[in-house]
Every structure is written in structure tokens, then in C-alpha cells.
GROMACS .gro file of C-alpha atoms in nm:
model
  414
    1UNK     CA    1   0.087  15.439  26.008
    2UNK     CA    2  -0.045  15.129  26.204
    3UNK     CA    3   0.010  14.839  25.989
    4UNK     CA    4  -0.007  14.440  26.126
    5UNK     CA    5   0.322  14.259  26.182
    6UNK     CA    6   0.418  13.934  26.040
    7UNK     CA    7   0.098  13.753  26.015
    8UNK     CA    8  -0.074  13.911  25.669
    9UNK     CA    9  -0.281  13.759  25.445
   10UNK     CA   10  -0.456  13.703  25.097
   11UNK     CA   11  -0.570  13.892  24.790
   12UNK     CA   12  -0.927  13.809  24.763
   13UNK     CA   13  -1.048  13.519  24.527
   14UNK     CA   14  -1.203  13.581  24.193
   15UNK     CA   15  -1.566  13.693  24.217
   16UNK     CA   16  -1.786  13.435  24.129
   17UNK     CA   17  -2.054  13.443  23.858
   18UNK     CA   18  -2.366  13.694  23.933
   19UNK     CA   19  -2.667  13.572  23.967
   20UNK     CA   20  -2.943  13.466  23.816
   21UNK     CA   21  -3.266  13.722  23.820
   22UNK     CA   22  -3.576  13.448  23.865
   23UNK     CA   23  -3.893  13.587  23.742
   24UNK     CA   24  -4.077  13.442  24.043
   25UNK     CA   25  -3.909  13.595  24.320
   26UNK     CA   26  -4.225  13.766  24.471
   27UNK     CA   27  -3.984  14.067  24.614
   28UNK     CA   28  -4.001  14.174  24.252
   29UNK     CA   29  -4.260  14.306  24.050
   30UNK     CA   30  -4.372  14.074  23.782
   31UNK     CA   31  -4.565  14.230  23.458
   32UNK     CA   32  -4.785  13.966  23.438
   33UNK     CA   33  -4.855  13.853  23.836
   34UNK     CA   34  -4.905  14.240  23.864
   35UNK     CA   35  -5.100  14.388  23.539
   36UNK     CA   36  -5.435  14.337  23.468
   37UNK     CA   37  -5.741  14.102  23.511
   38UNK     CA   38  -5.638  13.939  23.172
   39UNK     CA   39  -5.282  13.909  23.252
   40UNK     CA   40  -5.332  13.811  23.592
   41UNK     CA   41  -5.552  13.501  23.469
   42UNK     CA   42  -5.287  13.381  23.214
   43UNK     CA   43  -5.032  13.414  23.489
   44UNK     CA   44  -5.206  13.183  23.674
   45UNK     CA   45  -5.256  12.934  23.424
   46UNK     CA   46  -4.907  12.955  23.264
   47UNK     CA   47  -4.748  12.885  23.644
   48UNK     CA   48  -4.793  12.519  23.664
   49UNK     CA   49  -4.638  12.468  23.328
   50UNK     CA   50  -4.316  12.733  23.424
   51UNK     CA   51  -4.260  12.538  23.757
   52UNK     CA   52  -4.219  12.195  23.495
   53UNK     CA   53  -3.964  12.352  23.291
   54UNK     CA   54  -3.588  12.369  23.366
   55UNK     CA   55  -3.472  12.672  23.570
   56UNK     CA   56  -3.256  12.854  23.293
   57UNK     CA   57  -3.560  12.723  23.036
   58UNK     CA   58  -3.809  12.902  23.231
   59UNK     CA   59  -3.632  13.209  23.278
   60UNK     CA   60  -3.608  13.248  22.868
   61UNK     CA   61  -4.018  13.190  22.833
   62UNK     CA   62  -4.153  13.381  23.121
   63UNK     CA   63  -3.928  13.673  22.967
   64UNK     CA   64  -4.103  13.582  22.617
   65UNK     CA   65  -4.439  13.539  22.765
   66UNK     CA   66  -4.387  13.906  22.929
   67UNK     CA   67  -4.244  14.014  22.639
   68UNK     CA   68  -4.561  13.896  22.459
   69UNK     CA   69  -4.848  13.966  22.668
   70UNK     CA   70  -4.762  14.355  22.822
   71UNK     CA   71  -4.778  14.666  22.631
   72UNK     CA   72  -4.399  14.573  22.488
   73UNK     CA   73  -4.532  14.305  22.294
   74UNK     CA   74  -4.802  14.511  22.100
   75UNK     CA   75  -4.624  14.558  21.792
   76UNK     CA   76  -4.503  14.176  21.778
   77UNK     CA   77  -4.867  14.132  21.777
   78UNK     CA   78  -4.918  14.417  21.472
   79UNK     CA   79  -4.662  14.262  21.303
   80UNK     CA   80  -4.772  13.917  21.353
   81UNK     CA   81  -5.140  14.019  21.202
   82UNK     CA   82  -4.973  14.176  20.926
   83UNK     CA   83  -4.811  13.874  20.828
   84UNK     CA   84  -5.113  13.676  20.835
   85UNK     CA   85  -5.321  13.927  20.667
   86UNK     CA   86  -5.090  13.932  20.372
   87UNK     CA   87  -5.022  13.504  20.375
   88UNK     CA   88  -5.459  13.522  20.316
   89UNK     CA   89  -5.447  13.745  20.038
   90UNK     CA   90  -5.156  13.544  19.889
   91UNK     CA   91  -5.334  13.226  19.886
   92UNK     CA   92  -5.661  13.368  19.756
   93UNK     CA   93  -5.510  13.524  19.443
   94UNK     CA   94  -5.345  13.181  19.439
   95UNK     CA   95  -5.746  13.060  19.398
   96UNK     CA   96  -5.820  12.988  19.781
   97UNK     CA   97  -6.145  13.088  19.943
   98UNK     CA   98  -6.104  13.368  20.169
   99UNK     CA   99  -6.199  13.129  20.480
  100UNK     CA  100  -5.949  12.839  20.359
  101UNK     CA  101  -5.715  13.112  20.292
  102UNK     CA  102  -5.700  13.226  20.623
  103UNK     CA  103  -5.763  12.889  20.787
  104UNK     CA  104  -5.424  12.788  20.598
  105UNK     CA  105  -5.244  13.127  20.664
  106UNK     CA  106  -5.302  13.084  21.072
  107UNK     CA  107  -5.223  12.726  21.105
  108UNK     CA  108  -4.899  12.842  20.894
  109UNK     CA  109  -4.846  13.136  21.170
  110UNK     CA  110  -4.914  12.923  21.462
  111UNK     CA  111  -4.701  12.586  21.355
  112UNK     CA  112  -4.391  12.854  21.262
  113UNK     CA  113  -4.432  13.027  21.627
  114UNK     CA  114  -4.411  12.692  21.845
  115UNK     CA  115  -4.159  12.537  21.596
  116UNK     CA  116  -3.934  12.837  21.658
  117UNK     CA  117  -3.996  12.869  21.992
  118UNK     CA  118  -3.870  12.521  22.014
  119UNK     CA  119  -3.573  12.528  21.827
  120UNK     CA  120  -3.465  12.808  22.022
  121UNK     CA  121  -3.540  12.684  22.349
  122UNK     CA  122  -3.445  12.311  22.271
  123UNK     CA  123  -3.181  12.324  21.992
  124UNK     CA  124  -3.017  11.981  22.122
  125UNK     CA  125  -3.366  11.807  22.104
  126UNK     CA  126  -3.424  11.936  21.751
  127UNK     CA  127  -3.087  11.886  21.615
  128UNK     CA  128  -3.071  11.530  21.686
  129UNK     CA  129  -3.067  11.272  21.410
  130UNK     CA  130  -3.435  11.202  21.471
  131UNK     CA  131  -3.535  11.498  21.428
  132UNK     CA  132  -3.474  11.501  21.057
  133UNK     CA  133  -3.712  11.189  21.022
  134UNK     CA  134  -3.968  11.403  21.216
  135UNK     CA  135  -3.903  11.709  20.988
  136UNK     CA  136  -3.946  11.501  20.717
  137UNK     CA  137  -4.281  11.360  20.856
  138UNK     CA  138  -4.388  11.736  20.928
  139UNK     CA  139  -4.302  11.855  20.523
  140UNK     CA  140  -4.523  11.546  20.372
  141UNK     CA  141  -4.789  11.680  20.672
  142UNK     CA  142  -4.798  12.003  20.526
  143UNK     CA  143  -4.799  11.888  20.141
  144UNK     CA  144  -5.129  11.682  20.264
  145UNK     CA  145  -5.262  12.019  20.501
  146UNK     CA  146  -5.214  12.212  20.196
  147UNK     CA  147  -5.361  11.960  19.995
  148UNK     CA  148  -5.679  11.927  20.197
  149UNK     CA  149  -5.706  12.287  20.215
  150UNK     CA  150  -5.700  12.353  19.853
  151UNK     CA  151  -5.982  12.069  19.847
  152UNK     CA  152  -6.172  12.219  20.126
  153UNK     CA  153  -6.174  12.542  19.972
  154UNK     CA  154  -6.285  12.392  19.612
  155UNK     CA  155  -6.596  12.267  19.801
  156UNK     CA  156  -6.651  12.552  20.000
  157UNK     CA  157  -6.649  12.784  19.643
  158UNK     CA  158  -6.885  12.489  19.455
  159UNK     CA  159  -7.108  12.425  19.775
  160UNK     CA  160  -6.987  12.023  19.745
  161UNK     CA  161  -6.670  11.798  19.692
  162UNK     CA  162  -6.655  11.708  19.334
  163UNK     CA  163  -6.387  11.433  19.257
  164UNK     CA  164  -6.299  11.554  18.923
  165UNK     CA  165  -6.244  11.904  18.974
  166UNK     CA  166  -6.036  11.815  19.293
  167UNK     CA  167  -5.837  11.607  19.052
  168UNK     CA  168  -5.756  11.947  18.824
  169UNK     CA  169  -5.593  12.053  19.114
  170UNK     CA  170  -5.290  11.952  18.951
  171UNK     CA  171  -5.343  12.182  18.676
  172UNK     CA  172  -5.071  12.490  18.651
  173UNK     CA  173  -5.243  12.712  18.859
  174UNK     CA  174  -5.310  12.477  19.158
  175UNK     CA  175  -4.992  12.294  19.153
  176UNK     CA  176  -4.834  12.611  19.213
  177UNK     CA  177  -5.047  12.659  19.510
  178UNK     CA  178  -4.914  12.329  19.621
  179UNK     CA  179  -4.553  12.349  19.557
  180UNK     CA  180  -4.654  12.761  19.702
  181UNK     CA  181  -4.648  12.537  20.058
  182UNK     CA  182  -4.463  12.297  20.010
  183UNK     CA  183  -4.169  12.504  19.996
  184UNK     CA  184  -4.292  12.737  20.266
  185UNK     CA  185  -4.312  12.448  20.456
  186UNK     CA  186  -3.943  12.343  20.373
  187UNK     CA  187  -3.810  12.663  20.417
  188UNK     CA  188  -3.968  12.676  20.755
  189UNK     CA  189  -3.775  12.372  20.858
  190UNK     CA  190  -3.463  12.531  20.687
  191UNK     CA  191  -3.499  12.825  20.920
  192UNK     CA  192  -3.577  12.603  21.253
  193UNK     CA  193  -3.218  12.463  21.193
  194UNK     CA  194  -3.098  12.724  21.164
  195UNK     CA  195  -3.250  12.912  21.481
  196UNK     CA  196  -3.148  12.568  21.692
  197UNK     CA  197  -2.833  12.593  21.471
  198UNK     CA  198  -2.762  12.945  21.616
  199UNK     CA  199  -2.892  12.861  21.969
  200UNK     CA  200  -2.674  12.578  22.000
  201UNK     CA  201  -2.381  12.787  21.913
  202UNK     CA  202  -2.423  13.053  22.179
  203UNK     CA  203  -2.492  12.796  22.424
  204UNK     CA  204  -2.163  12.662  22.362
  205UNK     CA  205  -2.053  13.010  22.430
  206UNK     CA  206  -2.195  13.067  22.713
  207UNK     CA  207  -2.045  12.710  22.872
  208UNK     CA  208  -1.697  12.772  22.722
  209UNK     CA  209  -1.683  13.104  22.913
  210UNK     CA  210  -1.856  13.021  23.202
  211UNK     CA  211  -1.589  12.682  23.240
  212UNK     CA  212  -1.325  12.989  23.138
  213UNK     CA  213  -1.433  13.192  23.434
  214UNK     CA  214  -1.463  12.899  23.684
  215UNK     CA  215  -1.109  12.774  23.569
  216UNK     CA  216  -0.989  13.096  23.686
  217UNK     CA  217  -1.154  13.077  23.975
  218UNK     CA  218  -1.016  12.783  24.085
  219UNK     CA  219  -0.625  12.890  23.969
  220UNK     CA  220  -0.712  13.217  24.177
  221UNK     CA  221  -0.842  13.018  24.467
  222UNK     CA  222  -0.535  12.760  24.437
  223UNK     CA  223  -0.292  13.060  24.424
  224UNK     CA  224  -0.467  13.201  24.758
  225UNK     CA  225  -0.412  12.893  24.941
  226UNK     CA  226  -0.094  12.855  24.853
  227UNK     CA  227   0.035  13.207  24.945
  228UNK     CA  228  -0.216  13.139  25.249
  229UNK     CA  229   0.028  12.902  25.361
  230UNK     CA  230   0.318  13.068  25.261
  231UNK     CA  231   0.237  13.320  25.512
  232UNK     CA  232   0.118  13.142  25.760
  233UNK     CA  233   0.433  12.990  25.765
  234UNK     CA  234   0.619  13.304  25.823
  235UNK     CA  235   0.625  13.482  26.217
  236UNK     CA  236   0.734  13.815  26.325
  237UNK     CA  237   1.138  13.826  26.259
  238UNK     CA  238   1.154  14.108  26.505
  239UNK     CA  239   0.969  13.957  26.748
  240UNK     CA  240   1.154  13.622  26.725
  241UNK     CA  241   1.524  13.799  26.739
  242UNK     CA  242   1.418  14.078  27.056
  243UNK     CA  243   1.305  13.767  27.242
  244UNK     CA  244   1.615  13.616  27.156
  245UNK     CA  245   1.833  13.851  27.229
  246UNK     CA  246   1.700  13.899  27.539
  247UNK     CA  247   1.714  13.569  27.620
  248UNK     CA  248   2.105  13.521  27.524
  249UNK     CA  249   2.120  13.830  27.782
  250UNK     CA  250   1.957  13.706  28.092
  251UNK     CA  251   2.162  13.380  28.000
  252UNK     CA  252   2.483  13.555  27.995
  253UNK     CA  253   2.431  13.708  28.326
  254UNK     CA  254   2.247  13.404  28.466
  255UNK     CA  255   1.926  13.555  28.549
  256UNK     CA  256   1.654  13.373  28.653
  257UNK     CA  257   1.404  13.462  28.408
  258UNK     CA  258   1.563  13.305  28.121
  259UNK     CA  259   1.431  12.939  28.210
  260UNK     CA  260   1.052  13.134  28.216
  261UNK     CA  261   1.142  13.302  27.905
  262UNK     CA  262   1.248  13.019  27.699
  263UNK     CA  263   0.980  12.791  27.836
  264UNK     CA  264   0.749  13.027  27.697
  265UNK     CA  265   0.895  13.065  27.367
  266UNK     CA  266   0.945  12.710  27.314
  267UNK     CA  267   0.568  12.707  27.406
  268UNK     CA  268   0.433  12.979  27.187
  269UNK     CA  269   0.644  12.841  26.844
  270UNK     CA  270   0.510  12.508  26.938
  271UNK     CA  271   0.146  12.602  26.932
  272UNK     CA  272   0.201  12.886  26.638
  273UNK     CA  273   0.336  12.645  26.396
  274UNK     CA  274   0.075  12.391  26.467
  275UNK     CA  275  -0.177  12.680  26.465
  276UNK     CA  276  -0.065  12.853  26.123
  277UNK     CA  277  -0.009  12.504  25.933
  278UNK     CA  278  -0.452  12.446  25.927
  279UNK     CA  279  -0.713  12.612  25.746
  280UNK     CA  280  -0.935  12.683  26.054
  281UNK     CA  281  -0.889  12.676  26.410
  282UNK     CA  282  -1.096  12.739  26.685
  283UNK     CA  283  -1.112  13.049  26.897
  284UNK     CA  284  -0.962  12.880  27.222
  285UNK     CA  285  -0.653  12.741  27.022
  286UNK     CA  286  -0.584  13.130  26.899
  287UNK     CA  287  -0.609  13.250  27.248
  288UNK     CA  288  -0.399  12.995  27.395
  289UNK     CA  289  -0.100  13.092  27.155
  290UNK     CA  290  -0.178  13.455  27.199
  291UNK     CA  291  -0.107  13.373  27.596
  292UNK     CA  292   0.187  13.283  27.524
  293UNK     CA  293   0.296  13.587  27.316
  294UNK     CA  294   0.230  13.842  27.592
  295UNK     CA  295   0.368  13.609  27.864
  296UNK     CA  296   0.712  13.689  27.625
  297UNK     CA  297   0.609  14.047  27.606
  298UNK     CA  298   0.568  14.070  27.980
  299UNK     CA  299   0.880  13.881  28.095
  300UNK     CA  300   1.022  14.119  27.841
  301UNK     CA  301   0.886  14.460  27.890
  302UNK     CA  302   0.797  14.335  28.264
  303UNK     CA  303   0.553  14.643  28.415
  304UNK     CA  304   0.523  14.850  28.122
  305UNK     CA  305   0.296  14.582  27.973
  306UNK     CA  306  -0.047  14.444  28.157
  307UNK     CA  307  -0.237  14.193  28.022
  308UNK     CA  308  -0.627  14.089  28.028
  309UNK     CA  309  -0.790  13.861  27.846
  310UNK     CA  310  -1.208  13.804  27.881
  311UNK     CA  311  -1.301  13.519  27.635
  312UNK     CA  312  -1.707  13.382  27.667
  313UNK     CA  313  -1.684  13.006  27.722
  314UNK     CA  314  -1.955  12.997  27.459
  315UNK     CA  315  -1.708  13.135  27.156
  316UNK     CA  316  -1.439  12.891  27.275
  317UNK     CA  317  -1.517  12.674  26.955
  318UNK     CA  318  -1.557  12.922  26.778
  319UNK     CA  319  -1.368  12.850  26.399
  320UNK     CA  320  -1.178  13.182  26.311
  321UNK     CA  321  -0.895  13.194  26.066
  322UNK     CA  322  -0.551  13.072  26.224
  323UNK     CA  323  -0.335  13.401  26.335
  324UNK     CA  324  -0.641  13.660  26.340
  325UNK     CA  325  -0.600  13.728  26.656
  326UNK     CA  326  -0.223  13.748  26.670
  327UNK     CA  327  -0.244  13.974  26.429
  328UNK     CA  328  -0.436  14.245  26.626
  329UNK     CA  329  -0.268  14.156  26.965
  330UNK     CA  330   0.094  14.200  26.772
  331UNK     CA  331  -0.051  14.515  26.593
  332UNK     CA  332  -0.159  14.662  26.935
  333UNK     CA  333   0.148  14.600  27.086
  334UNK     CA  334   0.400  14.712  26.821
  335UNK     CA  335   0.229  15.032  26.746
  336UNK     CA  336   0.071  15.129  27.097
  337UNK     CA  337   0.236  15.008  27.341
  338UNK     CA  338   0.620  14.972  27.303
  339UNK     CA  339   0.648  15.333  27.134
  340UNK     CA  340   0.458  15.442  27.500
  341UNK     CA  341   0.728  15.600  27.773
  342UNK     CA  342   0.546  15.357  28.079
  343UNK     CA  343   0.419  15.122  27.851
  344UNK     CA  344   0.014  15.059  27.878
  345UNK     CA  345  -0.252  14.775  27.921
  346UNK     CA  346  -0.373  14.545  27.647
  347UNK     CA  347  -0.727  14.391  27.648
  348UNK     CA  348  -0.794  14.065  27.469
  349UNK     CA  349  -1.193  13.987  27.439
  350UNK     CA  350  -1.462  13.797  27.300
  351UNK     CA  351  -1.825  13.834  27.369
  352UNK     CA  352  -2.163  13.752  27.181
  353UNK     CA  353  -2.418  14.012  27.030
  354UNK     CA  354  -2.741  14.016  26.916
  355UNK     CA  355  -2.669  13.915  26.590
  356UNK     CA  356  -2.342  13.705  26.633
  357UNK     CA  357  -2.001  13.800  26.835
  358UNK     CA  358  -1.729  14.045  26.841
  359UNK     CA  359  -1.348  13.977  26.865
  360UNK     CA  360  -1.183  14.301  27.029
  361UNK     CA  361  -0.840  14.393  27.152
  362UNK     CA  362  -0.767  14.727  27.323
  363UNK     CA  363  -0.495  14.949  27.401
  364UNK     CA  364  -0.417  15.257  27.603
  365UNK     CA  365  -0.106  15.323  27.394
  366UNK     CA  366  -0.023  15.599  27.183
  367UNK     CA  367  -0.284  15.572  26.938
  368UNK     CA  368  -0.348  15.593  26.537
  369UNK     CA  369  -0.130  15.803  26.385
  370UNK     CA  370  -0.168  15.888  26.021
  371UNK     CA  371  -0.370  15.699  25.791
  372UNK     CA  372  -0.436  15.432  26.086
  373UNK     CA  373  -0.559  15.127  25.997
  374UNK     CA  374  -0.465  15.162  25.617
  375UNK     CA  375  -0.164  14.934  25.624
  376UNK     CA  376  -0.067  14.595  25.408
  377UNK     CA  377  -0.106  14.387  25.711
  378UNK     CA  378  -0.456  14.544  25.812
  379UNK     CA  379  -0.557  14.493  25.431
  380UNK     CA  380  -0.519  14.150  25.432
  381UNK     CA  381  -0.672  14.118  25.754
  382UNK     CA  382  -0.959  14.252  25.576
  383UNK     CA  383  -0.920  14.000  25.290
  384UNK     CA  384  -0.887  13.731  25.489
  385UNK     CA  385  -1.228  13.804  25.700
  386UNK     CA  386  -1.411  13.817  25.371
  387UNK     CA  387  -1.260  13.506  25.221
  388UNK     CA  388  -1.347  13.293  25.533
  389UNK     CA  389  -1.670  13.413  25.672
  390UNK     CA  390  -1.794  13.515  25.307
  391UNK     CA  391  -1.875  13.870  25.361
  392UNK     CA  392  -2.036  13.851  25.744
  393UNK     CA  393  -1.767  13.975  25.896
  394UNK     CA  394  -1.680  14.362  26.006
  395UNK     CA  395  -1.324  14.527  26.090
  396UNK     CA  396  -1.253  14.847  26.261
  397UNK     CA  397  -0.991  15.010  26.396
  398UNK     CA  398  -1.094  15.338  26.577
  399UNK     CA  399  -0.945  15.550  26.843
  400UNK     CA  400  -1.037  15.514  27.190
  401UNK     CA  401  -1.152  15.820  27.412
  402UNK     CA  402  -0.952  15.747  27.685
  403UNK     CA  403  -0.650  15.723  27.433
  404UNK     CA  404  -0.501  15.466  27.248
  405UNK     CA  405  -0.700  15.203  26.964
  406UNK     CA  406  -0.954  14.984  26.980
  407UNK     CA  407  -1.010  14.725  26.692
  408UNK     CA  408  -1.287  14.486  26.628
  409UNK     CA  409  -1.371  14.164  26.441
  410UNK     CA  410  -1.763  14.184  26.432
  411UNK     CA  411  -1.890  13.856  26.284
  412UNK     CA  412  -2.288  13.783  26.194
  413UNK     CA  413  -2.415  13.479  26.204
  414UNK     CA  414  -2.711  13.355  25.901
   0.00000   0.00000   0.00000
């Protein structure tokens, strides 16, 4: 099973929130910008006014307005009509005219709808200490509407306004009438704190998990990092105690390679640790320590290793996650070349496409065995591509026709 070295990475961080459907994204169908001549016209008007609201305000009355105004909405309407069919009879047994009656009955319907629709949408607005002065105002405005309806509708029955019987308004029957709306109209304000009463609360809900889930987010993130550099950190044992046993060898029977050799490793740990210690670094910086690496491996494994390396001058700044590279070089290496009898040829290159550029490295080594490519250290090479170029980047690992593996970083740019 091929499986990268030394230089692994990252769980993933915590998902972040979905997102929010908008109503005017014009890649979706929209009931009303799409439905008929009627709806189409109300669309039209009703955009200016959505495009002043707040974005998660306007996403709660376009879906009210389509909720409203399609064939969904037909039995709100039913409903609605029933209601204010039943108010008008109400109030004209109470001793209204039938045109007072329902006069009184819609203004009722109408004032409930909006002052709903507002508690619901602005429960902060309407539970604020000046609101209850303004509910207040509102209850003596509808003790005076229902006033001047029962007087409009005494005039309307006699054919004129006549002082006196106005006056016997206040007899049993019409009092009732009166005290009939004025408690409707306290209970309506009873129920509009409680609808911005009930609003308010699952608001606070929503914020409390939403801070929850960004909390954890962060402690996720945090974690990352900090095993990020953990690892980092951390190079290839093997690697590190082959080289230096080789080294100790050629010293002990003073061969001349040893003062290459160590020049080289003194080299390639200088520019690793600097490499692995940052967050980014750029393309040319990962090839330079990955020079160094197979200038080891060849002094090492002398002909049974060649080396080329084809790197566009144009990717050279290229920002890439510190050790990528290393990674696939090491895994190539490790797994395809050193288990070869007559070693093989590693190539190292980087080249731009269509729609952004490709990392590769080649072997002609032995090849996937197994479940290639479905290793720890190739997993979190995976994970660590998605956490730094935020899902735009590709791996793959397949086998080569001539023999041996080819694997490939393929990175698109927005």
C-alpha cells in the first residue's frame, strides 16, 4: 500500500454554516417573477421595497409574499374572508349597519395583518419601551375608530347625525359594542407581544447556536493549526538515520563523498525547517528543498536514482502548502523506486493549464500495489489541499503505462 512518509497532514476543519437560499437569484425560479400577468406586476412593484429591507428580513417576506400570492396561499385567503365575514355579522347583531359593520371588520383584519407582520419581523423594534406608549396610543385609537363607527353607522341607519341618539350610545347595548372593541383591540396588542415575544426568543436561538457552531469552528480550526505545526515539525526518521548512517560510513573509510553528503544534508534540514515552520510558501522554496533531498538520494543510491525536475518560471511564486511536494517526491521514492532491483527515474514538474496548473511527480518504479493511494499520509495530503486552496484543488495517484505511478496536484484558479 503506497502511503506518504513523514510529512502528513490535517483532519479537515469544521464545515461552515450552509448557505443562505436568496429569493432573487435569477438561476432560480421565482413564483412570483415567473407566474402570471398579476403576479408578475406585483413582483415588480414589491422589488424596490425588498431591495430596502435587510437581507435575512427580506428573505422572511418574499417567502410570505409567495406564500400569499401563488396557489399555496388560497386558503389563507378563504380563511382570511371567513374571518371577516363572521367579525360583520358580529357587529351587526351588535346594532351596526351592514356597511359600518364591514367597514369596521376590514380595518380590524388589515391593522391585525401588518401589526403581526411587524412583530414578527421586527420583535426588537416592538418590544422596546416605546412601544408600549405607542400601543397605548393605538388602544385609545381604536376606542375612538370604534366610536366613530358606531356613530357613522347610527347616521347611516337614520339618514343624519343626531346628537342625542349618538349620546345613547352609552346605553347597555352600545357600550357593549364599545367595550366589544376595545378589548379586541387590547387583545390584539396582547397577541403582538406575544408574536414579537416568541420571535425574539427564537432569534436568540438561532444566534446562540450559530455563535455555538462558529465557536467550534474556531477550536477545530485552532486544533488544525496546531497539529499543522506539530507535523510540520516532524521529518522522515528513516530518511534522516539511512543518510546518517551512510554518512558515518563513508567517514569511517574516508571517502570522498561524505563532505558532498553532509553539505547537502546540512543544506536540506536548513531549508526544511525554515520551510515547515510557515503557513505558506512559495513553489520555488519547495523545489529548492526538494533538490536537496534527491541530491542525498543520489549520492546515496548513486545510478539507481535519476533525477529531473521541469518547473515553469511562471509558477515559481506560486503559494502551495509547505512540504506538498516533499511529500510526493518522498512517496515516489520510498515506494517506487528503492523497492526497484536498478532503481528508476523520478520526474519533478510544474506546468500551467487552461484553467490553472498542475504539480506532478513521476516514477518508473514498481508501481501501486494494493489499495494505492489509500494511505494516512496520502489522506492528509488530500486534507491539506482542501483546507488551503478551499476545494480547487485535485489529487491523483494513477499508474503509469510505461510502469510505475504518476501523481498530480491539479489546482484551478477563480
Amino acid at each position: 500500500m503506497r502511503a506518504a512518509g513523514g510529512f502528513t497532514d490535517v483532519v479537515p476543519t469544521v464545515a461552515g454554516l450552509l448557505p443562505r437560499v436568496r429569493f432573487m437569484d435569477t438561476a432560480l425560479h421565482h413564483p412570483l417573477r415567473d407566474g402570471n400577468r398579476l403576479q408578475r406586476a406585483y413582483y415588480r412593484w414589491a422589488v424596490p421595497y425588498y431591495e430596502r429591507l435587510a437581507p435575512e428580513l427580506r428573505g422572511h417576506v418574499e417567502a410570505l409574499d409567495i406564500a400569499l400570492y401563488t396557489r399555496q396561499g388560497l386558503g389563507t385567503w378563504l380563511g382570511a374572508l371567513g374571518a371577516w365575514a363572521g367579525a360583520t355579522v358580529g357587529l351587526m347583531a351588535a346594532g351596526l349597519s351592514l356597511a359600518a359593520a364591514a367597514a369596521v371588520a376590514a380595518l380590524y383584519a388589515v391593522s391585525a395583518s401588518f401589526s403581526m407582520l411587524q412583530a414578527w419581523l421586527l420583535p426588537e423594534a416592538f418590544l422596546a419601551k416605546r412601544m408600549a406608549l405607542k400601543g397605548l396610543a393605538w388602544l385609545a385609537f381604536g376606542l375612538l375608530a370604534g366610536m366613530a363607527g358606531v356613530g357613522v353607522g347610527q347616521a347611516l341607519r337614520n339618514g343624519a347625525f343626531e346628537w342625542e341618539a349618538y349620546r345613547r350610545l352609552f346605553d347597555a347595548t352600545k357600550l357593549g359594542v364599545v367595550l366589544g372593541l376595545a378589548l379586541i383591540c387590547a387583545s390584539q396588542i396582547l397577541a403582538m407581544w406575544a408574536v414579537a415575544k416568541a420571535r425574539r426568543s427564537e432569534l436568540e436561538r438561532e444566534r446562540a447556536q450559530a455563535q455555538l457552531v462558529a465557536e467550534r469552528d474556531a477550536a477545530a480550526h485552532a486544533a488544525t493549526e496546531a497539529r499543522l505545526r506539530l507535523l510540520q515539525g516532524q521529518i522522515q526518521p528513516h530518511f534522516i538515520f539511512n543518510t546518517l548512517a551512510t554518512l558515518q560510513h563513508w567517514v569511517d573509510k574516508g571517502d570522498a563523498r561524505a563532505a558532498g553528503l553532509l553539505r547537502e544534508l546540512t543544506a536540506f534540514l536548513r531549508s526544511s525547517t525554515e520551510l515547515l515552520g510557515q503557513a505558506s510558501v512559495s513553489l520555488g522554496e519547495e523545489v529548492q528543498a526538494v533538490r536537496h533531498y534527491l541530491s542525498i538520494l543520489q549520492a546515496r543510491l548513486g545510478e539507481r536514482l535519476v533525477v529531473a525536475i521541469d518547473i515553469e518560471p511562471a509558477l515559481v511564486p506560486q503559494p502551495l502548502p509547505p512540504g506538498l511536494l516533499l511529500t510526493l517526491v518522498e512517496n515516489a521514492v520510498a515506494h517506487g523506486i528503492e523497492p526497484k532491483i536498478g532503481g528508476g527515474r523520478v520526474r519533478v514538474s510544474a506546468a500551467l493549464t487552461p484553467v490553472g496548473w498542475r504539480l506532478g511527480v513521476e516514477d518508473d518504479g514498481v508501481g501501486l500495489a494494493g489499495e494505492g493511494g489509500a494511505g494516512v499520509g496520502l489522506a492528509n495530503l488530500r486534507q491539506r489541499l482542501q483546507h488551503h486552496f478551499a476545494g480547487n484543488a485535485r489529487f491523483s495517484l494513477q499508474p503509469r503505462a510505461e510502469g510505475g505511478t504518476r501523481a498530480c496536484i491539479d489546482v484551478e484558479v477563480p
